[in-house]
CSV table of C-alpha atoms in Angstrom, one decimal:
chain,number,residue,atom,x,y,z
A,1,UNK,CA,0.0,0.0,0.0
A,2,UNK,CA,2.3,2.8,1.2
A,3,UNK,CA,5.6,2.7,-0.6
A,4,UNK,CA,7.6,5.6,1.0
A,5,UNK,CA,5.0,7.5,3.0
A,6,UNK,CA,5.6,8.1,6.7
A,7,UNK,CA,2.8,9.2,9.0
A,8,UNK,CA,4.8,12.1,10.2
A,9,UNK,CA,4.7,13.6,6.7
A,10,UNK,CA,0.9,14.1,6.9
A,11,UNK,CA,-1.5,16.5,8.5
A,12,UNK,CA,-5.3,16.9,8.3
A,13,UNK,CA,-5.9,19.6,5.7
A,14,UNK,CA,-8.9,20.8,7.6
A,15,UNK,CA,-7.8,20.7,11.3
A,16,UNK,CA,-4.0,20.5,10.8
A,17,UNK,CA,-3.8,17.6,13.3
A,18,UNK,CA,-1.2,14.9,12.7
A,19,UNK,CA,-2.5,11.8,11.1
A,20,UNK,CA,-1.9,8.1,11.6
A,21,UNK,CA,-1.6,5.5,8.9
A,22,UNK,CA,-3.8,2.4,9.1
A,23,UNK,CA,-4.8,-0.3,6.6
A,24,UNK,CA,-7.9,1.7,5.8
A,25,UNK,CA,-6.1,5.0,5.1
A,26,UNK,CA,-4.9,8.1,7.0
A,27,UNK,CA,-6.8,8.6,10.3
A,28,UNK,CA,-7.1,11.7,12.4
A,29,UNK,CA,-6.8,10.4,16.0
A,30,UNK,CA,-8.4,13.5,17.5
A,31,UNK,CA,-11.8,13.3,15.7
A,32,UNK,CA,-11.7,9.9,14.0
A,33,UNK,CA,-11.9,11.3,10.5
A,34,UNK,CA,-10.5,8.7,8.0
A,35,UNK,CA,-9.2,9.6,4.6
A,36,UNK,CA,-9.4,6.3,2.8
A,37,UNK,CA,-6.8,4.7,0.6
A,38,UNK,CA,-8.5,3.1,-2.3
A,39,UNK,CA,-8.0,2.8,-6.1
A,40,UNK,CA,-4.3,3.3,-5.4
A,41,UNK,CA,-4.4,6.7,-3.8
A,42,UNK,CA,-5.4,8.6,-0.6
A,43,UNK,CA,-8.7,10.5,-0.8
A,44,UNK,CA,-8.4,13.8,1.1
A,45,UNK,CA,-11.4,15.1,-0.8
A,46,UNK,CA,-15.1,14.5,-1.2
A,47,UNK,CA,-15.8,15.6,-4.8
A,48,UNK,CA,-19.3,16.6,-3.9
A,49,UNK,CA,-17.9,19.2,-1.5
A,50,UNK,CA,-15.9,21.1,-4.1
A,51,UNK,CA,-17.0,24.6,-5.2
A,52,UNK,CA,-16.4,27.3,-7.8
A,53,UNK,CA,-13.7,26.7,-10.4
A,54,UNK,CA,-12.3,23.7,-8.6
A,55,UNK,CA,-15.7,21.9,-9.0
A,56,UNK,CA,-16.0,23.0,-12.7
A,57,UNK,CA,-12.6,21.7,-13.7
A,58,UNK,CA,-12.8,18.6,-11.5
A,59,UNK,CA,-15.8,17.6,-13.6
A,60,UNK,CA,-13.9,18.4,-16.8
A,61,UNK,CA,-10.9,16.3,-16.0
A,62,UNK,CA,-13.0,13.4,-14.8
A,63,UNK,CA,-14.7,13.6,-18.1
A,64,UNK,CA,-11.6,13.6,-20.3
A,65,UNK,CA,-9.3,11.4,-18.1
A,66,UNK,CA,-9.5,8.3,-20.2
A,67,UNK,CA,-8.3,9.9,-23.4
A,68,UNK,CA,-6.2,12.7,-21.9
A,69,UNK,CA,-2.8,11.1,-22.3
A,70,UNK,CA,-3.4,9.7,-25.8
A,71,UNK,CA,-4.6,13.1,-27.1
A,72,UNK,CA,-1.7,14.9,-25.5
A,73,UNK,CA,0.9,12.6,-27.0
A,74,UNK,CA,-0.5,13.2,-30.4
A,75,UNK,CA,-0.5,17.0,-29.9
A,76,UNK,CA,3.0,17.0,-28.5
A,77,UNK,CA,4.3,15.0,-31.5
A,78,UNK,CA,2.7,17.4,-33.9
A,79,UNK,CA,3.7,20.7,-32.2
A,80,UNK,CA,7.0,19.8,-30.5
A,81,UNK,CA,8.4,16.7,-32.2
A,82,UNK,CA,7.5,14.5,-29.2
A,83,UNK,CA,6.6,14.5,-25.6
A,84,UNK,CA,10.2,14.6,-24.3
A,85,UNK,CA,10.9,17.8,-26.2
A,86,UNK,CA,7.8,19.4,-24.7
A,87,UNK,CA,8.4,18.4,-21.1
A,88,UNK,CA,12.1,19.1,-20.9
A,89,UNK,CA,11.4,22.8,-21.6
A,90,UNK,CA,10.1,23.2,-18.0
A,91,UNK,CA,11.3,20.1,-16.1
A,92,UNK,CA,14.9,20.9,-16.9
A,93,UNK,CA,14.8,23.8,-14.5
A,94,UNK,CA,14.2,21.6,-11.5
A,95,UNK,CA,17.1,21.1,-9.1
A,96,UNK,CA,17.1,17.4,-8.3
A,97,UNK,CA,19.4,14.9,-6.7
A,98,UNK,CA,19.0,11.1,-6.2
A,99,UNK,CA,17.0,10.4,-3.0
A,100,UNK,CA,15.1,13.7,-3.1
A,101,UNK,CA,11.5,13.8,-2.0
A,102,UNK,CA,9.5,15.4,-5.0
A,103,UNK,CA,6.0,16.7,-4.9
A,104,UNK,CA,4.0,17.6,-8.0
A,105,UNK,CA,0.7,19.3,-7.4
A,106,UNK,CA,-1.9,18.8,-10.2
A,107,UNK,CA,-0.1,15.6,-11.0
A,108,UNK,CA,-2.8,14.5,-13.4
A,109,UNK,CA,-2.0,11.1,-15.0
A,110,UNK,CA,1.6,11.3,-13.7
A,111,UNK,CA,3.0,12.0,-17.2
A,112,UNK,CA,5.9,14.1,-15.9
A,113,UNK,CA,7.4,11.5,-13.6
A,114,UNK,CA,9.0,9.3,-16.4
A,115,UNK,CA,10.9,12.4,-17.6
A,116,UNK,CA,12.6,13.1,-14.3
A,117,UNK,CA,16.1,11.6,-14.4
A,118,UNK,CA,16.9,11.6,-10.7
A,119,UNK,CA,16.1,8.5,-8.6
A,120,UNK,CA,13.7,10.4,-6.4
A,121,UNK,CA,10.7,9.7,-4.2
A,122,UNK,CA,7.7,10.8,-6.1
A,123,UNK,CA,4.5,12.2,-4.6
A,124,UNK,CA,1.6,13.6,-6.6
A,125,UNK,CA,-1.7,15.3,-5.7
A,126,UNK,CA,-4.6,16.0,-8.0
A,127,UNK,CA,-8.2,17.1,-7.5
A,128,UNK,CA,-9.6,14.6,-10.1
A,129,UNK,CA,-10.1,10.9,-9.2
A,130,UNK,CA,-10.4,10.1,-12.9
A,131,UNK,CA,-7.0,11.4,-13.6
A,132,UNK,CA,-5.5,9.7,-10.5
A,133,UNK,CA,-6.9,6.4,-11.6
A,134,UNK,CA,-5.1,6.9,-14.9
A,135,UNK,CA,-1.9,7.8,-13.0
A,136,UNK,CA,-2.1,4.5,-11.1
A,137,UNK,CA,-2.4,2.5,-14.3
A,138,UNK,CA,0.4,4.5,-16.0
A,139,UNK,CA,2.8,4.1,-13.1
A,140,UNK,CA,2.2,0.4,-13.0
A,141,UNK,CA,2.9,0.2,-16.8
A,142,UNK,CA,6.0,2.3,-16.5
A,143,UNK,CA,7.2,0.3,-13.4
A,144,UNK,CA,7.5,3.5,-11.4
A,145,UNK,CA,6.6,4.0,-7.8
A,146,UNK,CA,4.8,7.1,-6.4
A,147,UNK,CA,2.5,8.1,-3.6
A,148,UNK,CA,-0.7,9.6,-4.9
A,149,UNK,CA,-3.3,11.8,-3.1
A,150,UNK,CA,-6.6,13.3,-4.1
A,151,UNK,CA,-7.0,16.7,-2.7
A,152,UNK,CA,-7.1,20.4,-3.4
A,153,UNK,CA,-3.8,22.2,-3.9
A,154,UNK,CA,-5.0,25.1,-1.7
A,155,UNK,CA,-5.1,22.6,1.2
A,156,UNK,CA,-2.2,20.2,1.0
A,157,UNK,CA,-2.3,17.3,3.4
A,158,UNK,CA,1.4,17.6,4.3
A,159,UNK,CA,3.4,19.0,7.2
A,160,UNK,CA,5.7,22.0,6.7
A,161,UNK,CA,9.0,21.6,5.0
A,162,UNK,CA,8.6,18.0,3.8
A,163,UNK,CA,9.8,18.2,0.2
A,164,UNK,CA,13.2,18.8,-1.5
A,165,UNK,CA,11.4,19.7,-4.8
A,166,UNK,CA,7.9,21.1,-5.3
A,167,UNK,CA,6.5,21.9,-8.7
A,168,UNK,CA,3.2,22.4,-10.6
A,169,UNK,CA,2.4,21.9,-14.3
A,170,UNK,CA,-0.9,22.9,-15.7
A,171,UNK,CA,-4.2,23.9,-14.1
A,172,UNK,CA,-3.3,26.6,-11.5
A,173,UNK,CA,-4.7,29.3,-13.8
A,174,UNK,CA,-8.2,27.8,-13.1
A,175,UNK,CA,-7.9,27.1,-9.4
A,176,UNK,CA,-10.5,28.6,-7.1
A,177,UNK,CA,-7.7,30.2,-5.1
A,178,UNK,CA,-4.4,30.1,-7.0
A,179,UNK,CA,-2.7,32.4,-4.5
A,180,UNK,CA,-3.4,30.1,-1.7
A,181,UNK,CA,-2.1,27.2,-3.8
A,182,UNK,CA,1.2,29.0,-4.3
A,183,UNK,CA,1.6,29.6,-0.6
A,184,UNK,CA,0.9,25.9,0.1
A,185,UNK,CA,3.6,24.9,-2.3
A,186,UNK,CA,6.0,27.2,-0.4
A,187,UNK,CA,4.9,25.9,3.0
A,188,UNK,CA,5.6,22.2,2.3
A,189,UNK,CA,9.0,22.9,0.6
A,190,UNK,CA,12.2,22.8,2.5
A,191,UNK,CA,14.2,26.0,2.9
A,192,UNK,CA,16.5,26.6,-0.1
A,193,UNK,CA,14.2,24.7,-2.5
A,194,UNK,CA,13.7,26.0,-6.0
A,195,UNK,CA,10.0,25.8,-6.9
A,196,UNK,CA,8.5,25.8,-10.4
A,197,UNK,CA,5.1,26.7,-11.7
A,198,UNK,CA,4.3,26.1,-15.4
A,199,UNK,CA,0.9,26.6,-17.0
A,200,UNK,CA,-0.8,27.6,-20.2
A,201,UNK,CA,-0.5,31.1,-21.6
A,202,UNK,CA,-3.4,32.9,-23.2
A,203,UNK,CA,-2.0,31.9,-26.6
A,204,UNK,CA,-2.7,28.3,-25.9
A,205,UNK,CA,-6.0,28.8,-24.2
A,206,UNK,CA,-7.5,31.1,-26.7
A,207,UNK,CA,-5.8,29.6,-29.7
A,208,UNK,CA,-6.5,25.9,-29.0
A,209,UNK,CA,-8.7,25.1,-25.9
A,210,UNK,CA,-11.6,27.2,-27.0
A,211,UNK,CA,-11.6,25.3,-30.3
A,212,UNK,CA,-11.7,21.7,-28.9
A,213,UNK,CA,-15.3,20.5,-28.8
A,214,UNK,CA,-15.1,18.4,-25.7
A,215,UNK,CA,-13.5,21.1,-23.5
A,216,UNK,CA,-14.3,24.4,-25.1
A,217,UNK,CA,-17.3,25.0,-22.9
A,218,UNK,CA,-15.0,25.1,-19.9
A,219,UNK,CA,-13.0,28.0,-21.2
A,220,UNK,CA,-14.4,31.4,-21.7
A,221,UNK,CA,-13.3,33.5,-24.7
A,222,UNK,CA,-11.8,36.7,-23.8
A,223,UNK,CA,-11.3,35.9,-20.1
A,224,UNK,CA,-7.9,37.0,-18.9
A,225,UNK,CA,-5.8,34.4,-17.0
A,226,UNK,CA,-4.7,35.3,-13.5
A,227,UNK,CA,-1.2,36.9,-13.0
A,228,UNK,CA,0.4,34.0,-11.2
A,229,UNK,CA,3.8,35.8,-11.1
A,230,UNK,CA,2.2,38.4,-9.0
A,231,UNK,CA,1.1,35.8,-6.5
A,232,UNK,CA,4.7,34.8,-5.6
A,233,UNK,CA,5.6,36.5,-2.3
A,234,UNK,CA,8.1,39.2,-2.6
A,235,UNK,CA,10.4,37.6,0.0
A,236,UNK,CA,11.1,34.6,-2.4
A,237,UNK,CA,14.5,34.6,-4.0
A,238,UNK,CA,15.6,34.4,-7.7
A,239,UNK,CA,12.1,34.9,-9.1
A,240,UNK,CA,12.1,34.4,-12.8
A,241,UNK,CA,9.4,34.3,-15.5
A,242,UNK,CA,9.9,32.9,-19.0
A,243,UNK,CA,7.7,31.6,-21.8
A,244,UNK,CA,8.5,28.2,-23.2
A,245,UNK,CA,7.0,25.7,-25.6
A,246,UNK,CA,6.7,28.2,-28.4
A,247,UNK,CA,5.0,30.7,-26.2
A,248,UNK,CA,2.2,28.3,-25.2
A,249,UNK,CA,3.4,27.8,-21.6
A,250,UNK,CA,4.9,30.1,-19.0
A,251,UNK,CA,7.5,28.8,-16.5
A,252,UNK,CA,8.0,30.6,-13.2
A,253,UNK,CA,10.8,29.6,-10.8
A,254,UNK,CA,11.8,31.0,-7.4
A,255,UNK,CA,13.7,29.9,-4.3
A,256,UNK,CA,12.3,29.6,-0.8
A,257,UNK,CA,14.6,31.4,1.6
C-alpha cells in the first residue's frame, strides 16, 4: 500500500492535526476522520464538497481522463516533435538529486514522472479521481513508484518543509484560489528549495482550448488568465518568468529562503 510515505509527513488539511496510517487509510486520532486509501491513492477530498472553479474543472478532468494522455501525446508529437521535447522545456529547470522527495501538485495522470532523471521519491496530488486512476495505471505500466493523493492544492495534506522539490504543471490558472495554492507549495517545501510553476499562456487557451469541442465549454473566450507571477511572495529569491513551448506555456521559478 504505502511505498515511501511516513505518517509524520501528513496533516489533516482541515484541522492541521497529525495523522496516523492504518490499513484503511490516514486517520485523524483526534476526531476519528478517516481519509481512505482506495484505487491506489489517498482520498483527502469528497468531490461533492468542491465549489467554484475547482468543481468546474474537476468535472472536466474526470470527463476527459480516459483519453487525456493519448490526445496529449498526439498533440506534442505534432507541435514539438515529441513528448520529451515538450516536457524538458520546463522540467529541466528543477534542481534534483538522487533520493530527493519530490511533490507535483496537479499531477494528473503522472506524465511528468518518467521524464525526471533523478532516482527520487515521487509524490503527486490532484483534484480529479479520474486522472489519478489513470496515473495508477500508468505508473504500473512504467514500473515507477509514487504516492498519490486526491485533494485540493489550496489545502495540501502535508506537514511543513517536507519536500526537496515542489512543482506544478498545468491547471493553476483555473484554481478557485491560485494564490493560496502558491503559498501551500511554499509551505511544504524545505528552505532553499527551488520551486517551479508552469501553465498555459493565453496563446494556448485562446488559440487551442476554446476550439476543442469536448472542453471548449469550460474555457471562456476573452477571459484573462490570473497573473500567477504576482502571487509569488516578494520575499522569495531568484524569481524568474519565461515563456516556453513556443509561447504556449509560461514557467515561473523561485527559491524559498
